[in-house]
XYZ file of N, CA and C in Angstrom:
711
model
N 0.842 -1.201 0.000
C 0.000 0.000 0.000
C 0.882 1.258 0.000
N 0.456 2.257 -0.775
C 1.141 3.534 -0.830
C 0.301 4.578 -0.112
N 0.971 5.574 0.489
C 0.248 6.662 1.134
C -0.004 7.746 0.093
N -1.256 8.154 -0.014
C -1.679 9.099 -1.039
C -1.944 10.458 -0.407
N -1.194 11.464 -0.858
C -1.406 12.826 -0.364
C -2.694 13.395 -0.956
N -2.807 13.382 -2.260
C -4.065 13.731 -2.919
C -4.010 13.287 -4.373
N -5.144 13.354 -5.035
C -5.229 12.942 -6.438
C -6.255 13.818 -7.127
N -6.193 13.826 -8.450
C -7.166 14.592 -9.218
C -6.740 14.698 -10.664
N -7.630 15.209 -11.492
C -7.349 15.373 -12.914
C -6.780 16.763 -13.178
N -5.840 16.839 -14.102
C -5.470 18.122 -14.676
C -5.071 17.908 -16.127
N -4.948 19.010 -16.831
C -4.690 18.927 -18.270
C -3.300 19.460 -18.591
N -2.434 18.597 -19.100
C -1.139 18.903 -19.720
C -0.047 19.404 -18.776
N -0.332 19.588 -17.499
C 0.699 20.104 -16.592
C 1.605 19.007 -16.057
N 1.129 17.804 -16.001
C 1.910 16.685 -15.472
C 1.980 15.571 -16.502
N 2.333 15.959 -17.729
C 2.345 15.023 -18.833
C 1.310 15.427 -19.865
N 1.308 14.771 -21.003
C 0.418 15.181 -22.102
C -1.043 14.846 -21.835
N -1.932 15.676 -22.386
C -3.353 15.382 -22.344
C -3.968 15.492 -20.963
N -5.163 14.929 -20.847
C -5.893 14.945 -19.584
C -5.433 13.770 -18.732
N -5.028 14.068 -17.483
C -4.356 13.047 -16.697
C -4.942 12.933 -15.294
N -4.968 11.699 -14.819
C -5.279 11.413 -13.428
C -3.957 11.384 -12.676
N -3.774 12.327 -11.759
C -2.486 12.517 -11.105
C -2.565 12.048 -9.658
N -1.653 11.152 -9.308
C -1.531 10.660 -7.941
C -0.309 11.297 -7.287
N -0.551 12.077 -6.233
C 0.538 12.662 -5.448
C 0.811 11.729 -4.269
N 1.954 11.069 -4.298
C 2.288 10.108 -3.262
C 3.068 10.779 -2.136
N 2.837 10.306 -0.933
C 3.425 10.901 0.258
C 4.874 10.448 0.428
N 5.713 11.364 0.917
C 7.096 11.043 1.243
C 8.078 11.593 0.233
N 9.190 12.146 0.743
C 10.249 12.631 -0.139
C 11.578 12.543 0.591
N 12.631 12.203 -0.153
C 13.972 12.114 0.412
C 14.780 13.390 0.214
N 14.205 14.393 -0.449
C 14.817 15.713 -0.571
C 14.100 16.668 0.388
N 14.801 17.710 0.755
C 14.230 18.759 1.606
C 14.476 20.111 0.945
N 13.928 20.271 -0.258
C 14.128 21.499 -1.019
C 13.558 22.682 -0.239
N 14.342 23.724 -0.084
C 13.959 24.839 0.770
C 12.817 25.669 0.184
N 12.479 25.416 -1.078
C 11.375 26.140 -1.729
C 10.161 25.241 -1.958
N 10.151 24.055 -1.397
C 9.123 23.052 -1.692
C 7.717 23.632 -1.523
N 6.876 23.390 -2.526
C 5.499 23.884 -2.467
C 4.561 22.885 -1.790
N 5.075 21.686 -1.497
C 4.271 20.688 -0.780
C 5.065 20.136 0.407
N 5.444 20.989 1.367
C 6.257 20.501 2.485
C 5.563 19.425 3.303
N 4.232 19.410 3.248
C 3.492 18.387 3.984
C 3.695 17.003 3.399
N 4.277 16.932 2.197
C 4.494 15.632 1.555
C 5.829 15.002 1.922
N 6.667 15.708 2.685
C 8.024 15.221 2.919
C 8.076 13.960 3.778
N 7.291 13.908 4.836
C 7.314 12.741 5.692
C 6.701 11.541 4.988
N 7.272 10.366 5.231
C 6.749 9.150 4.611
C 5.652 8.515 5.442
N 5.291 9.145 6.545
C 4.254 8.604 7.422
C 2.899 9.188 7.063
N 1.854 8.468 7.418
C 0.488 8.921 7.179
C 0.194 10.127 8.062
N -0.326 11.192 7.472
C -0.664 12.396 8.225
C -2.149 12.694 8.080
N -2.621 13.662 8.849
C -4.051 14.002 8.778
C -4.399 14.746 7.497
N -3.383 15.102 6.693
C -3.630 15.777 5.424
C -3.769 14.797 4.263
N -3.439 13.519 4.516
C -3.445 12.541 3.446
C -4.849 12.038 3.148
N -5.036 11.637 1.880
C -6.284 10.991 1.482
C -6.390 9.628 2.147
N -5.265 8.937 2.281
C -5.227 7.604 2.874
C -4.238 6.741 2.130
N -4.482 5.451 2.121
C -3.604 4.527 1.427
C -4.281 4.020 0.160
N -3.437 3.584 -0.782
C -3.954 3.074 -2.045
C -3.032 1.974 -2.531
N -3.605 0.936 -3.088
C -2.819 -0.186 -3.592
C -2.664 -0.063 -5.103
N -1.659 -0.735 -5.673
C -1.548 -0.751 -7.129
C -2.815 -1.245 -7.814
N -3.437 -2.261 -7.245
C -4.656 -2.804 -7.846
C -5.771 -1.766 -7.873
N -5.889 -0.972 -6.805
C -6.926 0.055 -6.748
C -6.658 1.153 -7.777
N -5.392 1.500 -7.954
C -5.037 2.511 -8.956
C -5.392 2.015 -10.353
N -5.035 0.782 -10.646
C -5.322 0.214 -11.967
C -6.828 0.166 -12.213
N -7.574 -0.274 -11.211
C -9.028 -0.355 -11.354
C -9.629 1.029 -11.596
N -9.178 2.022 -10.848
C -9.707 3.371 -11.022
C -9.356 3.923 -12.393
N -8.116 3.704 -12.833
C -7.685 4.214 -14.131
C -8.476 3.577 -15.269
N -8.702 2.297 -15.173
C -9.480 1.611 -16.210
C -10.891 2.176 -16.270
N -11.474 2.453 -15.112
C -12.837 3.003 -15.081
C -12.884 4.429 -15.626
N -11.723 5.116 -15.626
C -11.655 6.505 -16.108
C -11.107 6.598 -17.524
N -10.991 5.478 -18.203
C -10.301 5.444 -19.485
C -10.796 6.524 -20.456
N -12.096 6.767 -20.474
C -12.659 7.736 -21.420
C -12.227 9.174 -21.117
N -11.697 9.399 -19.933
C -11.250 10.744 -19.553
C -9.846 11.060 -20.059
N -9.135 10.044 -20.540
C -7.736 10.261 -20.911
C -7.608 10.725 -22.363
N -8.237 11.845 -22.676
C -8.215 12.332 -24.053
C -6.924 13.121 -24.310
N -6.661 13.338 -25.592
C -5.473 14.070 -26.051
C -4.179 13.426 -25.565
N -4.157 12.116 -25.556
C -2.932 11.414 -25.166
C -2.700 11.343 -23.675
N -3.754 11.499 -22.892
C -3.633 11.507 -21.435
C -3.419 10.133 -20.839
N -3.474 10.081 -19.522
C -3.240 8.838 -18.800
C -3.065 9.116 -17.325
N -2.175 8.355 -16.707
C -1.949 8.447 -15.262
C -0.538 8.960 -15.005
N -0.431 9.902 -14.080
C 0.861 10.438 -13.664
C 1.061 10.195 -12.177
N 2.287 9.785 -11.837
C 2.674 9.651 -10.433
C 3.691 10.737 -10.109
N 3.396 11.496 -9.051
C 4.308 12.531 -8.610
C 4.325 12.489 -7.092
N 4.752 13.569 -6.450
C 4.889 13.470 -5.013
C 4.648 14.782 -4.304
N 5.465 14.879 -3.231
C 6.535 14.000 -2.751
C 7.422 13.439 -3.851
N 7.963 12.266 -3.536
C 8.821 11.549 -4.476
C 8.257 10.156 -4.686
N 7.624 9.909 -5.843
C 6.903 8.651 -6.045
C 7.785 7.412 -6.023
N 9.061 7.550 -6.393
C 9.910 6.354 -6.464
C 10.306 5.828 -5.093
N 9.988 6.555 -4.021
C 10.190 5.978 -2.688
C 9.314 4.746 -2.504
N 8.238 4.673 -3.288
C 7.340 3.515 -3.262
C 7.662 2.609 -4.454
N 8.925 2.286 -4.620
C 9.397 1.648 -5.845
C 8.639 0.365 -6.178
N 8.522 -0.536 -5.224
C 7.909 -1.841 -5.496
C 6.455 -1.685 -5.919
N 5.696 -0.898 -5.162
C 4.281 -0.689 -5.478
C 4.119 0.099 -6.776
N 4.996 1.072 -6.980
C 4.931 1.885 -8.197
C 5.199 1.036 -9.428
N 6.164 0.149 -9.339
C 6.463 -0.748 -10.457
C 5.251 -1.610 -10.793
N 4.591 -2.134 -9.773
C 3.405 -2.966 -10.002
C 2.288 -2.161 -10.655
N 2.085 -0.927 -10.182
C 1.034 -0.085 -10.749
C 1.339 0.280 -12.200
N 2.570 0.681 -12.475
C 2.952 1.054 -13.835
C 2.804 -0.127 -14.789
N 3.245 -1.279 -14.368
C 3.149 -2.473 -15.214
C 1.687 -2.800 -15.519
N 0.829 -2.729 -14.502
C -0.583 -3.027 -14.705
C -1.275 -2.015 -15.602
N -0.903 -0.744 -15.471
C -1.488 0.285 -16.335
C -1.101 0.055 -17.785
N 0.170 -0.258 -18.015
C 0.616 -0.516 -19.381
C -0.078 -1.742 -19.963
N -0.289 -2.764 -19.157
C -0.977 -3.965 -19.633
C -2.405 -3.662 -20.046
N -2.972 -2.597 -19.471
C -4.343 -2.179 -19.812
C -4.368 -1.066 -20.850
N -3.217 -0.774 -21.448
C -3.157 0.203 -22.526
C -3.332 1.642 -22.080
N -2.987 1.940 -20.831
C -3.149 3.292 -20.295
C -1.790 3.978 -20.243
N -1.728 5.202 -20.766
C -0.486 5.958 -20.772
C -0.006 6.288 -19.374
N 1.310 6.278 -19.186
C 1.882 6.481 -17.857
C 2.920 7.589 -17.882
N 3.060 8.255 -16.745
C 4.084 9.284 -16.578
C 4.515 9.306 -15.123
N 5.770 9.648 -14.897
C 6.234 9.901 -13.538
C 7.004 11.214 -13.521
N 6.841 11.937 -12.426
C 7.656 13.117 -12.165
C 8.479 12.818 -10.929
N 9.805 12.847 -11.061
C 10.693 12.343 -10.029
C 11.898 13.250 -9.870
N 12.563 13.131 -8.718
C 13.823 13.840 -8.536
C 15.010 13.028 -9.042
N 14.732 11.832 -9.559
C 15.772 11.033 -10.200
C 16.723 10.339 -9.266
N 16.410 10.264 -7.984
C 17.365 9.747 -7.003
C 17.248 8.250 -6.758
N 16.323 7.580 -7.414
C 16.121 6.142 -7.210
C 17.198 5.352 -7.962
N 18.001 4.610 -7.229
C 19.068 3.828 -7.858
C 18.507 2.736 -8.761
N 17.240 2.400 -8.594
C 16.612 1.366 -9.428
C 15.604 1.979 -10.408
N 15.807 3.229 -10.736
C 14.897 3.900 -11.662
C 14.788 3.157 -12.983
N 15.886 2.547 -13.412
C 15.891 1.841 -14.696
C 14.862 0.712 -14.746
N 14.492 0.170 -13.588
C 13.503 -0.905 -13.558
C 12.105 -0.391 -13.893
N 11.858 0.875 -13.626
C 10.539 1.467 -13.891
C 10.381 1.914 -15.337
N 11.481 2.286 -15.969
C 11.422 2.982 -17.251
C 10.720 2.230 -18.374
N 10.805 0.892 -18.459
C 10.081 0.213 -19.546
C 8.568 0.419 -19.488
N 8.056 0.854 -18.339
C 6.615 1.012 -18.164
C 6.216 2.482 -18.059
N 7.131 3.387 -18.410
C 6.884 4.827 -18.312
C 6.899 5.433 -19.710
N 5.798 6.043 -20.102
C 5.730 6.700 -21.406
C 6.334 8.095 -21.363
N 6.018 8.852 -20.326
C 6.498 10.225 -20.187
C 7.311 10.329 -18.904
N 8.587 10.667 -19.073
C 9.504 10.739 -17.934
C 9.897 12.186 -17.701
N 9.623 12.678 -16.490
C 9.974 14.040 -16.096
C 10.875 13.975 -14.878
N 12.083 14.527 -14.991
C 13.025 14.539 -13.882
C 13.408 15.973 -13.566
N 13.277 16.355 -12.312
C 13.710 17.674 -11.867
C 15.211 17.657 -11.617
N 15.908 18.638 -12.170
C 17.335 18.801 -11.879
C 17.484 20.125 -11.131
N 17.554 20.015 -9.808
C 17.549 21.214 -8.960
C 18.844 22.012 -9.111
N 19.965 21.293 -9.204
C 21.263 21.955 -9.368
C 22.282 20.906 -9.805
N 23.123 21.189 -10.806
C 24.130 20.220 -11.239
C 25.307 20.099 -10.272
N 25.527 21.112 -9.445
C 26.638 21.084 -8.497
C 26.279 20.266 -7.267
N 27.145 19.320 -6.909
C 26.870 18.476 -5.746
C 26.781 19.317 -4.475
N 27.730 20.215 -4.292
C 27.767 21.020 -3.072
C 26.532 21.917 -2.956
N 26.173 22.566 -4.042
C 25.002 23.440 -4.012
C 23.714 22.641 -3.869
N 23.678 21.470 -4.477
C 22.490 20.612 -4.352
C 22.281 20.221 -2.900
N 23.342 19.818 -2.233
C 23.238 19.451 -0.822
C 22.806 20.653 0.008
N 23.366 21.798 -0.314
C 23.041 23.016 0.438
C 21.557 23.348 0.381
N 20.956 23.200 -0.799
C 19.587 23.661 -0.988
C 18.528 22.575 -0.878
N 18.941 21.317 -0.986
C 17.958 20.220 -0.907
C 18.236 19.253 0.226
N 19.421 19.366 0.835
C 19.774 18.450 1.910
C 20.132 17.056 1.431
N 20.318 16.887 0.122
C 20.581 15.554 -0.433
C 21.640 15.627 -1.524
N 22.386 14.544 -1.656
C 23.380 14.421 -2.716
C 22.668 14.225 -4.054
N 23.279 14.715 -5.138
C 22.655 14.564 -6.454
C 23.388 13.557 -7.344
N 24.298 12.783 -6.767
C 25.091 11.855 -7.579
C 24.223 10.890 -8.354
N 23.259 10.250 -7.693
C 22.416 9.272 -8.380
C 21.520 9.953 -9.399
N 21.020 11.139 -9.078
C 20.201 11.885 -10.036
C 20.985 12.167 -11.311
N 22.205 12.663 -11.169
C 23.018 12.970 -12.348
C 23.356 11.703 -13.136
N 23.643 10.613 -12.428
C 23.934 9.351 -13.115
C 22.720 8.864 -13.889
N 21.551 8.938 -13.256
C 20.335 8.491 -13.936
C 20.035 9.353 -15.159
N 20.122 10.671 -14.999
C 19.845 11.551 -16.134
C 20.842 11.293 -17.258
N 22.115 11.178 -16.911
C 23.130 10.925 -17.927
C 22.899 9.630 -18.673
N 22.571 8.568 -17.949
C 22.316 7.271 -18.577
C 21.104 7.338 -19.497
N 20.053 8.004 -19.037
C 18.830 8.118 -19.842
C 19.089 8.947 -21.095
N 19.792 10.061 -20.942
C 20.116 10.890 -22.103
C 20.903 10.093 -23.143
N 21.908 9.385 -22.676
C 22.783 8.660 -23.603
C 22.102 7.449 -24.227
N 21.023 6.981 -23.591
C 20.281 5.858 -24.164
C 19.430 6.307 -25.352
N 19.164 7.610 -25.445
C 18.371 8.142 -26.549
C 16.885 8.161 -26.304
N 16.439 7.734 -25.117
C 15.005 7.781 -24.863
C 14.582 9.212 -24.547
N 13.302 9.481 -24.701
C 12.803 10.827 -24.452
C 12.758 11.111 -22.955
N 13.094 12.343 -22.611
C 13.076 12.771 -21.216
C 12.813 14.271 -21.169
N 12.026 14.693 -20.199
C 11.807 16.104 -19.935
C 12.548 16.448 -18.655
N 13.510 17.348 -18.762
C 14.269 17.798 -17.599
C 13.680 19.121 -17.146
N 13.191 19.132 -15.933
C 12.567 20.334 -15.391
C 13.529 21.013 -14.414
N 13.637 22.331 -14.551
C 14.521 23.108 -13.694
C 13.693 24.130 -12.929
N 13.471 23.901 -11.617
C 12.803 24.926 -10.818
C 13.801 26.057 -10.589
N 13.558 27.215 -11.194
C 14.551 28.288 -11.215
C 14.317 29.265 -10.071
N 15.346 29.402 -9.213
C 15.233 30.232 -8.013
C 16.394 31.224 -7.980
N 16.064 32.486 -7.811
C 17.088 33.526 -7.708
C 18.004 33.256 -6.511
N 19.303 33.347 -6.746
C 20.265 33.128 -5.682
C 20.585 31.678 -5.415
N 19.929 30.780 -6.157
C 20.138 29.344 -5.945
C 20.747 28.680 -7.176
N 20.083 28.783 -8.306
C 20.531 27.979 -9.456
C 20.385 28.692 -10.800
N 20.469 30.008 -10.807
C 20.506 30.727 -12.086
C 21.960 30.668 -12.570
N 22.318 29.512 -13.119
C 23.716 29.243 -13.481
C 23.746 28.444 -14.785
N 23.434 29.085 -15.914
C 23.343 28.362 -17.179
C 24.614 27.623 -17.564
N 25.773 28.200 -17.254
C 27.035 27.551 -17.626
C 27.206 26.220 -16.913
N 26.772 26.138 -15.656
C 26.898 24.892 -14.888
C 25.989 23.820 -15.462
N 24.777 24.204 -15.807
C 23.862 23.251 -16.433
C 24.389 22.807 -17.795
N 24.822 23.769 -18.601
C 25.295 23.435 -19.945
C 26.529 22.549 -19.899
N 27.381 22.752 -18.902
C 28.572 21.915 -18.768
C 28.183 20.459 -18.532
N 27.125 20.250 -17.756
C 26.652 18.879 -17.537
C 26.006 18.314 -18.793
N 25.118 19.069 -19.404
C 24.425 18.584 -20.592
C 25.386 18.303 -21.740
N 26.460 19.084 -21.838
C 27.394 18.939 -22.959
C 28.055 17.570 -22.992
N 28.084 16.887 -21.875
C 28.702 15.572 -21.832
C 27.771 14.445 -22.208
N 26.556 14.779 -22.658
C 25.564 13.740 -22.920
C 24.811 14.005 -24.220
N 24.077 12.988 -24.647
C 23.278 13.065 -25.875
C 21.943 13.721 -25.561
N 21.755 14.938 -26.049
C 20.537 15.700 -25.752
C 19.513 15.615 -26.884
N 19.712 14.724 -27.834
C 18.875 14.688 -29.037
C 17.397 14.508 -28.714
N 17.066 13.657 -27.766
C 15.665 13.381 -27.449
C 15.251 13.964 -26.098
N 15.983 14.990 -25.663
C 15.670 15.639 -24.391
C 14.984 16.973 -24.638
N 14.166 17.357 -23.692
C 13.585 18.695 -23.667
C 13.808 19.264 -22.275
N 13.896 20.582 -22.200
C 14.123 21.279 -20.940
C 12.964 22.238 -20.698
N 12.496 22.261 -19.463
C 11.448 23.201 -19.077
C 11.897 23.969 -17.845
N 11.812 25.274 -17.908
C 12.135 26.131 -16.770
C 10.856 26.441 -16.004
N 10.908 26.232 -14.686
C 9.765 26.487 -13.820
C 10.133 27.629 -12.870
N 9.749 28.861 -13.180
C 10.129 29.995 -12.333
C 9.598 29.851 -10.911
N 10.371 30.314 -9.979
C 10.046 30.249 -8.547
C 8.691 30.883 -8.236
N 7.993 30.252 -7.295
C 6.769 30.828 -6.743
C 6.721 30.504 -5.253
N 5.782 31.120 -4.557
C 5.678 30.911 -3.111
C 4.360 30.258 -2.720
N 3.832 29.414 -3.616
C 2.527 28.802 -3.357
C 2.519 27.972 -2.070
N 3.658 27.398 -1.724
C 3.682 26.533 -0.550
C 4.212 27.186 0.702
N 4.570 28.463 0.621
C 5.221 29.128 1.754
C 4.376 29.072 3.019
N 3.096 29.278 2.875
C 2.223 29.297 4.041
C 2.016 27.941 4.692
N 2.451 26.880 4.028
C 2.266 25.526 4.566
C 3.460 25.047 5.380
N 4.546 25.812 5.348
C 5.746 25.410 6.083
C 5.534 25.604 7.585
N 5.893 24.563 8.370
C 5.885 24.688 9.828
C 7.265 25.074 10.342
N 8.308 24.723 9.586
C 9.655 25.176 9.880
C 9.876 26.538 9.218
N 10.912 27.265 9.625
C 11.185 28.569 8.981
C 11.391 28.401 7.475
N 10.785 29.278 6.720
C 10.927 29.274 5.265
C 12.175 30.085 4.928
N 13.182 29.422 4.359
C 14.511 30.015 4.255
C 14.792 30.738 2.940
N 13.897 30.612 1.957
C 14.142 31.289 0.686
C 13.715 32.752 0.795
N 14.658 33.649 0.552
C 14.376 35.075 0.542
C 14.694 35.628 -0.847
N 13.809 36.436 -1.359
C 14.021 37.040 -2.670
C 14.285 35.971 -3.730
N 13.418 34.962 -3.773
C 13.615 33.855 -4.700
C 13.071 34.084 -6.097
N 12.262 35.107 -6.275
C 11.660 35.345 -7.587
C 12.734 35.686 -8.621
N 12.607 35.075 -9.791
C 13.555 35.335 -10.874
C 12.993 36.396 -11.813
N 13.878 37.190 -12.371
C 13.466 38.207 -13.325
C 13.326 37.587 -14.707
N 12.644 38.295 -15.594
C 12.544 37.832 -16.967
C 13.926 37.761 -17.608
N 14.809 38.648 -17.213
C 16.175 38.629 -17.740
C 16.902 37.344 -17.346
N 16.695 36.896 -16.108
C 17.329 35.656 -15.662
C 16.761 34.452 -16.407
N 15.450 34.459 -16.607
C 14.823 33.374 -17.357
C 15.350 33.351 -18.782
N 15.402 34.518 -19.411
C 15.891 34.594 -20.785
C 17.353 34.173 -20.883
N 18.130 34.497 -19.873
C 19.544 34.102 -19.864
C 19.679 32.589 -19.899
N 18.884 31.903 -19.106
C 18.912 30.434 -19.098
C 18.434 29.889 -20.445
N 17.314 30.395 -20.913
C 16.752 29.903 -22.173
C 17.703 30.143 -23.339
N 18.303 31.328 -23.395
C 19.216 31.644 -24.494
C 20.434 30.728 -24.474
N 20.938 30.432 -23.283
C 22.096 29.550 -23.178
C 21.757 28.147 -23.666
N 20.586 27.655 -23.303
C 20.188 26.315 -23.725
C 19.923 26.275 -25.232
N 19.218 27.274 -25.722
C 18.898 27.286 -27.151
C 20.149 27.437 -28.006
N 21.088 28.259 -27.557
C 22.320 28.428 -28.322
C 23.158 27.165 -28.336
N 22.928 26.297 -27.353
C 23.623 25.006 -27.331
C 22.870 23.936 -28.103
N 21.709 24.312 -28.650
C 20.927 23.390 -29.467
C 19.952 22.543 -28.683
N 19.691 22.903 -27.426
C 18.778 22.119 -26.605
C 17.340 22.588 -26.809
N 16.426 21.662 -26.812
C 15.016 21.981 -27.056
C 14.360 22.444 -25.772
N 13.658 23.558 -25.844
C 12.928 24.107 -24.717
C 11.434 23.911 -24.933
N 10.703 23.631 -23.849
C 9.251 23.558 -23.939
C 8.652 24.334 -22.775
N 7.361 24.611 -22.859
C 6.637 25.254 -21.791
C 5.274 24.614 -21.690
N 4.880 24.201 -20.486
C 3.576 23.564 -20.295
C 2.691 24.427 -19.407
């Protein structure tokens, strides 16, 4: 059984088309700008919907099949959905067996991510910062496995969407990102910049440490121009 923070339909924000999105509880990162800080603990809280099994997810998705228009399907996000690796693998496999499109949004830190990929149609990985030291500073976690997973996926040639939550004073560093990307095959990759917001600030029970995190249009353009000049594909959802 997986702990479910909440679920619901949305259009094109968490993968293509109309999607049933499952936000799973628990995360191994502690990003200082997190918009869902209540999802960090892996324990059941009073904010959670409850628990859900892979079989229940598959049954619900099959019953909602007609809702998955424009290439839609089921998306797993978090928290960090891969913390529920065994259950997630079972759910993804069952959805694919029923012809339902699948997507995951992950921080890429699962050492066994490769086991999930054959059952994932749309893969979205957040790259908070390419620098190990800065990543630890701002997320409380090492990014070694994330970088290894992204690099392996890029070089395999499969499609991947790399999302960059852009925060002033944290990771407006196009050269650092480009230095990492330059070592890999970006042919089937797309990059999406997600400008900082404070939607989750009021939900923090600990002190909210991001100050002046909003990025200017100039900073956004600087990142986009650097990526485009390197030949990387940019998208916006």
